[in-house]
mmCIF file of C-alpha atoms in Angstrom:
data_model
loop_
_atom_site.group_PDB
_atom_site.id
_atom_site.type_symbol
_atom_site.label_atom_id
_atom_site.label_comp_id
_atom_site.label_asym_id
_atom_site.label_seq_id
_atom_site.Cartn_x
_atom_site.Cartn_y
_atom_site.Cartn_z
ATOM 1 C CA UNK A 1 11.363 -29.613 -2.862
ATOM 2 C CA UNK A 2 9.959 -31.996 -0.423
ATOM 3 C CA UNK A 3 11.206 -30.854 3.338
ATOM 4 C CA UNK A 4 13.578 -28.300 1.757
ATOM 5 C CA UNK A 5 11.474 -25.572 -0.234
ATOM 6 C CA UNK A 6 8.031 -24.374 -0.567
ATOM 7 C CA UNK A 7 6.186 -21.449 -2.708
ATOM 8 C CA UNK A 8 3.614 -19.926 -4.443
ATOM 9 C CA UNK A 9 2.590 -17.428 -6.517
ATOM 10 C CA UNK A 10 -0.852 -15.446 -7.052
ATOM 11 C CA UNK A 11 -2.499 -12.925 -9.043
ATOM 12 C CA UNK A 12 -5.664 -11.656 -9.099
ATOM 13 C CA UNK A 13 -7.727 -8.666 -10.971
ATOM 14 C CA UNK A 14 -11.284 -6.771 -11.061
ATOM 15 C CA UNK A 15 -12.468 -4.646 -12.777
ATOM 16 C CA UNK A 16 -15.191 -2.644 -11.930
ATOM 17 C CA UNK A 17 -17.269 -0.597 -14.152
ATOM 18 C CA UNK A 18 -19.832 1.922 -13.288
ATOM 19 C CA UNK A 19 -22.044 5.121 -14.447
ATOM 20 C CA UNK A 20 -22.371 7.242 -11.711
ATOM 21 C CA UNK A 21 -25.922 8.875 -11.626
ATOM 22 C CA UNK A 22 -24.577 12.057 -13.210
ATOM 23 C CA UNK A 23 -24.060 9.832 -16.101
ATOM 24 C CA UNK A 24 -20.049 9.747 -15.923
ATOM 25 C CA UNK A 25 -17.627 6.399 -15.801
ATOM 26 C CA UNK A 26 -16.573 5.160 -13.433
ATOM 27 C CA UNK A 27 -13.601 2.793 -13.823
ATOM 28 C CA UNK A 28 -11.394 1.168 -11.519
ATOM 29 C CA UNK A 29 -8.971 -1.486 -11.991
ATOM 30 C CA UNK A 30 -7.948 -3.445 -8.897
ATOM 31 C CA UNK A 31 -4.428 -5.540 -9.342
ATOM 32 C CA UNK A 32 -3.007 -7.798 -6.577
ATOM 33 C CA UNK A 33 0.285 -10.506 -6.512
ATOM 34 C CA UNK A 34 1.143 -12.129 -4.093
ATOM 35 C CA UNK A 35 4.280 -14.746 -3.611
ATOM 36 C CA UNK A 36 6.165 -16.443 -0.817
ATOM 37 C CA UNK A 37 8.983 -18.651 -0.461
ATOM 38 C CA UNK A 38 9.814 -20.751 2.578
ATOM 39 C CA UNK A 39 13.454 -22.296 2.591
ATOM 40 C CA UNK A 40 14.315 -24.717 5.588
ATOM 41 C CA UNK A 41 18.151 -23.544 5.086
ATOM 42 C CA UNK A 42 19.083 -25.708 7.860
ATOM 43 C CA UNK A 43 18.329 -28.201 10.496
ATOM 44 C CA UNK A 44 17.986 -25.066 12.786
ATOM 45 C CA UNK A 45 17.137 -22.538 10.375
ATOM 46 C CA UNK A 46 13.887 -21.543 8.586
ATOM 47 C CA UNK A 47 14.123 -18.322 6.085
ATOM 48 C CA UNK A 48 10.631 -17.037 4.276
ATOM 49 C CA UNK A 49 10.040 -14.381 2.010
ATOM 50 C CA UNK A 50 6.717 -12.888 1.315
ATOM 51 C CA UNK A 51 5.721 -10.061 -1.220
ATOM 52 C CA UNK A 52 2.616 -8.212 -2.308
ATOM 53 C CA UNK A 53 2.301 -5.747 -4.775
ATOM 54 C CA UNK A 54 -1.316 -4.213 -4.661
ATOM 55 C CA UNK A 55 -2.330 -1.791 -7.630
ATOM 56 C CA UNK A 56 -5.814 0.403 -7.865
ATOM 57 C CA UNK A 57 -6.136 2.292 -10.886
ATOM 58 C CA UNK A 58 -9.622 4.238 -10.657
ATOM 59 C CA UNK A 59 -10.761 6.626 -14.220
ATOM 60 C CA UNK A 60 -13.007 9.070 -13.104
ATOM 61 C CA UNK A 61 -13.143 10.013 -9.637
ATOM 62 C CA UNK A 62 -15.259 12.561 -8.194
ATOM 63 C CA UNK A 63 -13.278 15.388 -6.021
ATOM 64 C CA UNK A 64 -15.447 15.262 -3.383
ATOM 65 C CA UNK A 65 -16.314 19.004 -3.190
ATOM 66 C CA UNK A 66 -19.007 19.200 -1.118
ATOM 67 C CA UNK A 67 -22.212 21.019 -2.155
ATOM 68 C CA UNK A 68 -21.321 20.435 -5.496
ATOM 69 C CA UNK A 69 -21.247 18.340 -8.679
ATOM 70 C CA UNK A 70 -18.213 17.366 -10.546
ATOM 71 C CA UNK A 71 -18.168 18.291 -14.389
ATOM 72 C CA UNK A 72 -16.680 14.879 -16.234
ATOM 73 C CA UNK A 73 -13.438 17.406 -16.801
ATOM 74 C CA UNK A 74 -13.482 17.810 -13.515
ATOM 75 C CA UNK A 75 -13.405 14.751 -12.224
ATOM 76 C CA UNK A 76 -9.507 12.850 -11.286
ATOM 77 C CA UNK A 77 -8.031 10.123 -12.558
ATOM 78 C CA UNK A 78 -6.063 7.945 -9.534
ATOM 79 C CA UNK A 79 -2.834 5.709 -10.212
ATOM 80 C CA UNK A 80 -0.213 4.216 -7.969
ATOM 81 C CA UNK A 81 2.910 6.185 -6.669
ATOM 82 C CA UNK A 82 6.072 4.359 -5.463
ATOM 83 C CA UNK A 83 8.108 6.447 -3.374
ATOM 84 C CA UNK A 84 11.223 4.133 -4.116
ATOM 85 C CA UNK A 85 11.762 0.825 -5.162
ATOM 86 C CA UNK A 86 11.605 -2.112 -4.763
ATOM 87 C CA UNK A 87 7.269 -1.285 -5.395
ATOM 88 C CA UNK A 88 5.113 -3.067 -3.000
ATOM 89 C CA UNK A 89 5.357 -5.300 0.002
ATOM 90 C CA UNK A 90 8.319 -7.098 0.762
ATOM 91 C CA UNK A 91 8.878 -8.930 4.025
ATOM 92 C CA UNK A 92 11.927 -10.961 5.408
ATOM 93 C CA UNK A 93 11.879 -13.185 7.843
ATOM 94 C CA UNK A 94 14.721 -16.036 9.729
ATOM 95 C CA UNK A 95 13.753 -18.414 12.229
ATOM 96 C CA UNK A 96 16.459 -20.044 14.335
ATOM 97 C CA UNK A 97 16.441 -22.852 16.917
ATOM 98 C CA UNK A 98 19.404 -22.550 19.131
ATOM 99 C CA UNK A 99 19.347 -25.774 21.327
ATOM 100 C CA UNK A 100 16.241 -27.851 22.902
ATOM 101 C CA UNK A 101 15.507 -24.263 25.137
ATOM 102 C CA UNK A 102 16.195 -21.559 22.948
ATOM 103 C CA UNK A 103 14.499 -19.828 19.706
ATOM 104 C CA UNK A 104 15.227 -16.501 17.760
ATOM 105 C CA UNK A 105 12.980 -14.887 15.342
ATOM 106 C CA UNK A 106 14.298 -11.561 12.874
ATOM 107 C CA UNK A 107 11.878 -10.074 10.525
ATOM 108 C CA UNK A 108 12.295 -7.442 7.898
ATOM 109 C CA UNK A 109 9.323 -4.687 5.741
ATOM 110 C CA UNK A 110 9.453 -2.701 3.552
ATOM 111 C CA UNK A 111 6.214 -1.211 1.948
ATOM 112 C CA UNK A 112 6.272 1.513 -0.451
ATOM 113 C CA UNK A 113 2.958 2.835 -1.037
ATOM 114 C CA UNK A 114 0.966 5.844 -2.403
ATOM 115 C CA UNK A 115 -1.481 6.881 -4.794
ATOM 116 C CA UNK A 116 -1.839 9.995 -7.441
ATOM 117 C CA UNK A 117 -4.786 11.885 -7.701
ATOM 118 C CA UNK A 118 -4.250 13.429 -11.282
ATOM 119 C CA UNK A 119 -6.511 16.056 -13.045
ATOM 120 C CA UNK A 120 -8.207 15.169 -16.553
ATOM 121 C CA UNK A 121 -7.462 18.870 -18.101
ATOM 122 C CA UNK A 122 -4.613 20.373 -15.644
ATOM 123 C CA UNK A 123 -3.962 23.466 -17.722
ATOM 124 C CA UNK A 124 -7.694 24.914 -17.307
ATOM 125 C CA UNK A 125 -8.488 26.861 -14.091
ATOM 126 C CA UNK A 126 -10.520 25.476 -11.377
ATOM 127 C CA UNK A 127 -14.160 26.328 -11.079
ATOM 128 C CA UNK A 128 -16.235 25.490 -8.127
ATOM 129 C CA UNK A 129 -20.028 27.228 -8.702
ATOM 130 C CA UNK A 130 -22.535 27.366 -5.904
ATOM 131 C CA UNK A 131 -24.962 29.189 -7.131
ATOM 132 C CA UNK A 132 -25.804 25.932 -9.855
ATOM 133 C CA UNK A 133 -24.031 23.069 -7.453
ATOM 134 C CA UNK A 134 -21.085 22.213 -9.953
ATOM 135 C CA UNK A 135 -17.454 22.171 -9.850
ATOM 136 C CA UNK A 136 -15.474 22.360 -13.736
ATOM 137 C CA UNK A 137 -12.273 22.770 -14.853
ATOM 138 C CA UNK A 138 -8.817 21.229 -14.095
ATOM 139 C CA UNK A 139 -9.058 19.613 -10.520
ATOM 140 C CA UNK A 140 -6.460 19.895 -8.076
ATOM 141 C CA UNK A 141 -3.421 17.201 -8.851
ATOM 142 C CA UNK A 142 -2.258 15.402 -5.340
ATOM 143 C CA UNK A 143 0.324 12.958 -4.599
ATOM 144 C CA UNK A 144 0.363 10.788 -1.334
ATOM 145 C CA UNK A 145 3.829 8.362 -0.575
ATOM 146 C CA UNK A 146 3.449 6.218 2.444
ATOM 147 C CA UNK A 147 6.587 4.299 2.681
ATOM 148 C CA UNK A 148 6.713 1.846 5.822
ATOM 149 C CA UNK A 149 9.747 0.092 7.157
ATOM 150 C CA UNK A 150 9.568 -2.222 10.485
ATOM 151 C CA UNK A 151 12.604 -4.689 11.735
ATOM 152 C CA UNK A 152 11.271 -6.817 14.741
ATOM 153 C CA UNK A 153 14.034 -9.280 16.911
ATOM 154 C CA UNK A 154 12.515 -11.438 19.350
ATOM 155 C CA UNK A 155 14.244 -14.508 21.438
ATOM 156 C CA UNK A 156 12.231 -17.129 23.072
ATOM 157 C CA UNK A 157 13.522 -19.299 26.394
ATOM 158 C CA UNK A 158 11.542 -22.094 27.467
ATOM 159 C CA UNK A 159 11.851 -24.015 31.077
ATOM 160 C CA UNK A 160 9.896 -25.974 33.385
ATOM 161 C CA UNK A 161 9.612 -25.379 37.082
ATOM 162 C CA UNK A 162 6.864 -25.257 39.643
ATOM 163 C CA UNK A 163 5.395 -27.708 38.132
ATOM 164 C CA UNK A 164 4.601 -26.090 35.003
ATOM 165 C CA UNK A 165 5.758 -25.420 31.538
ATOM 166 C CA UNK A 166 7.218 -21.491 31.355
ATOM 167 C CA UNK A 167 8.129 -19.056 28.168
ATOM 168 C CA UNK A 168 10.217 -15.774 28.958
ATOM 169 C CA UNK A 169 10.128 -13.793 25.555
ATOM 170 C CA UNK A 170 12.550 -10.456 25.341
ATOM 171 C CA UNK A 171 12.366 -8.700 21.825
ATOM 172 C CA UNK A 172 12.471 -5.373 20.586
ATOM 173 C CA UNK A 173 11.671 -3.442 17.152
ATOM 174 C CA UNK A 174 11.710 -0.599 15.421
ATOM 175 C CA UNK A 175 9.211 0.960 12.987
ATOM 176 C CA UNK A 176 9.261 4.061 10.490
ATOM 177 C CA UNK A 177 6.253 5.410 8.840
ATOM 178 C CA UNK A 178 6.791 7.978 6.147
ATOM 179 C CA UNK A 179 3.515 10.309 4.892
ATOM 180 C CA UNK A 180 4.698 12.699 2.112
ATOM 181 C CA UNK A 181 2.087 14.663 0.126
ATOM 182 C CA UNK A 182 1.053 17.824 -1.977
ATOM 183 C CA UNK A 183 -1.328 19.041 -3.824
ATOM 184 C CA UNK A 184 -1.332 21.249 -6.915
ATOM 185 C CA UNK A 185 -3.666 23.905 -8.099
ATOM 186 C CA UNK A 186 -4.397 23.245 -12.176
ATOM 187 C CA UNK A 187 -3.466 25.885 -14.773
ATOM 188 C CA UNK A 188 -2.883 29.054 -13.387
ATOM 189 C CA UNK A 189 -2.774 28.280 -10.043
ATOM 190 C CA UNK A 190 -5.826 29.899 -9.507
ATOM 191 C CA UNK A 191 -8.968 28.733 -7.806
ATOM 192 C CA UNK A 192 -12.377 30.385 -8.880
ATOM 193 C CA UNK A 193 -15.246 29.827 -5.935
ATOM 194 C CA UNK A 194 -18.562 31.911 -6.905
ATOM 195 C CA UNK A 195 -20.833 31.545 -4.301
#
């Protein structure tokens, strides 16, 4: 809507397949969307909103024990957690023009992120040999949220004087970054090391 509204949309996936030199799959599964809207409300006022969502799904991740190599049972299977809705990136953001001197500028994320880390067999017991270099059983099942949150004010005031052209800029924000994790032994809890 010519000088009014503006948008797009996006979406985009790969997939990547691989066999790991221990013979195993490898597959992960990258997701991505992206939209924004611009909306000239007003004269003086601009609103946009932008979102992302981002998704990795990855089937057969190695644990990453080190010294050893993972059993295909062994290996983890990783998905996306949402600590809370809405999922993904969302940002918010007004633009106002208050006279010929004077601009404002609010903006509003959210971004609720994490990933799972789940085990292929989580009722068998964890194995981790040394003595032949391999790691079998249920792997250890993880969860990571990351939720983000960030408002940001800022007002502009422009002048001229001393024969120049001056901004003065006063703003403030406020940020919260969340990390929330754990991480689960498989079936009985129990983790065998032989060394």
């Amino acid at each position: 809507w010519k000088d009014h509204l503006w948008g797009y949309f996006s979406y985009g996936k790969n997939q990547i397949d691989i066999i790991r030199l221990t013979q195993s799959p490898d597959k992960t599964t990258l997701e991505n969307i992206t939209a924004k809207v611009n909306w000239q409300a007003t004269e003086s006022d601009a609103v946009s909103y932008f979102f992302f969502h981002p998704s990795k799904v990855k089937i057969g991740r190695p644990t990453g024990v080190e010294g050893t190599i993972d059993s295909d049972e062994h290996l983890r299977d990783q998905g996306n957690a949402w600590p809370a809705q809405p999922h993904g990136f969302h940002k918010l953001e007004w633009n106002r023009i208050w006279g010929p001197n004077i601009i404002s500028n609010l903006k509003f994320a959210r971004f609720n992120t994490g990933f799972t880390l789940a085990p292929r067999v989580p009722g068998e017991d964890e194995t981790i040999d040394f003595r032949v270099n391999q790691s079998r059983g249920g792997a250890v099942d993880a969860r990571f949220e990351r939720p983000q949150t960030t408002f940001r004010g800022d007002v502009s005031y422009f002048t001229t004087a001393l024969g120049g052209s001056h901004e003065l800029k006063i703003g403030a924000g406020w940020k919260k970054a969340e990390a929330d994790s754990f991480n689960i032994t498989s079936g009985r809890k129990v983790q065998q090391r032989i060394n």
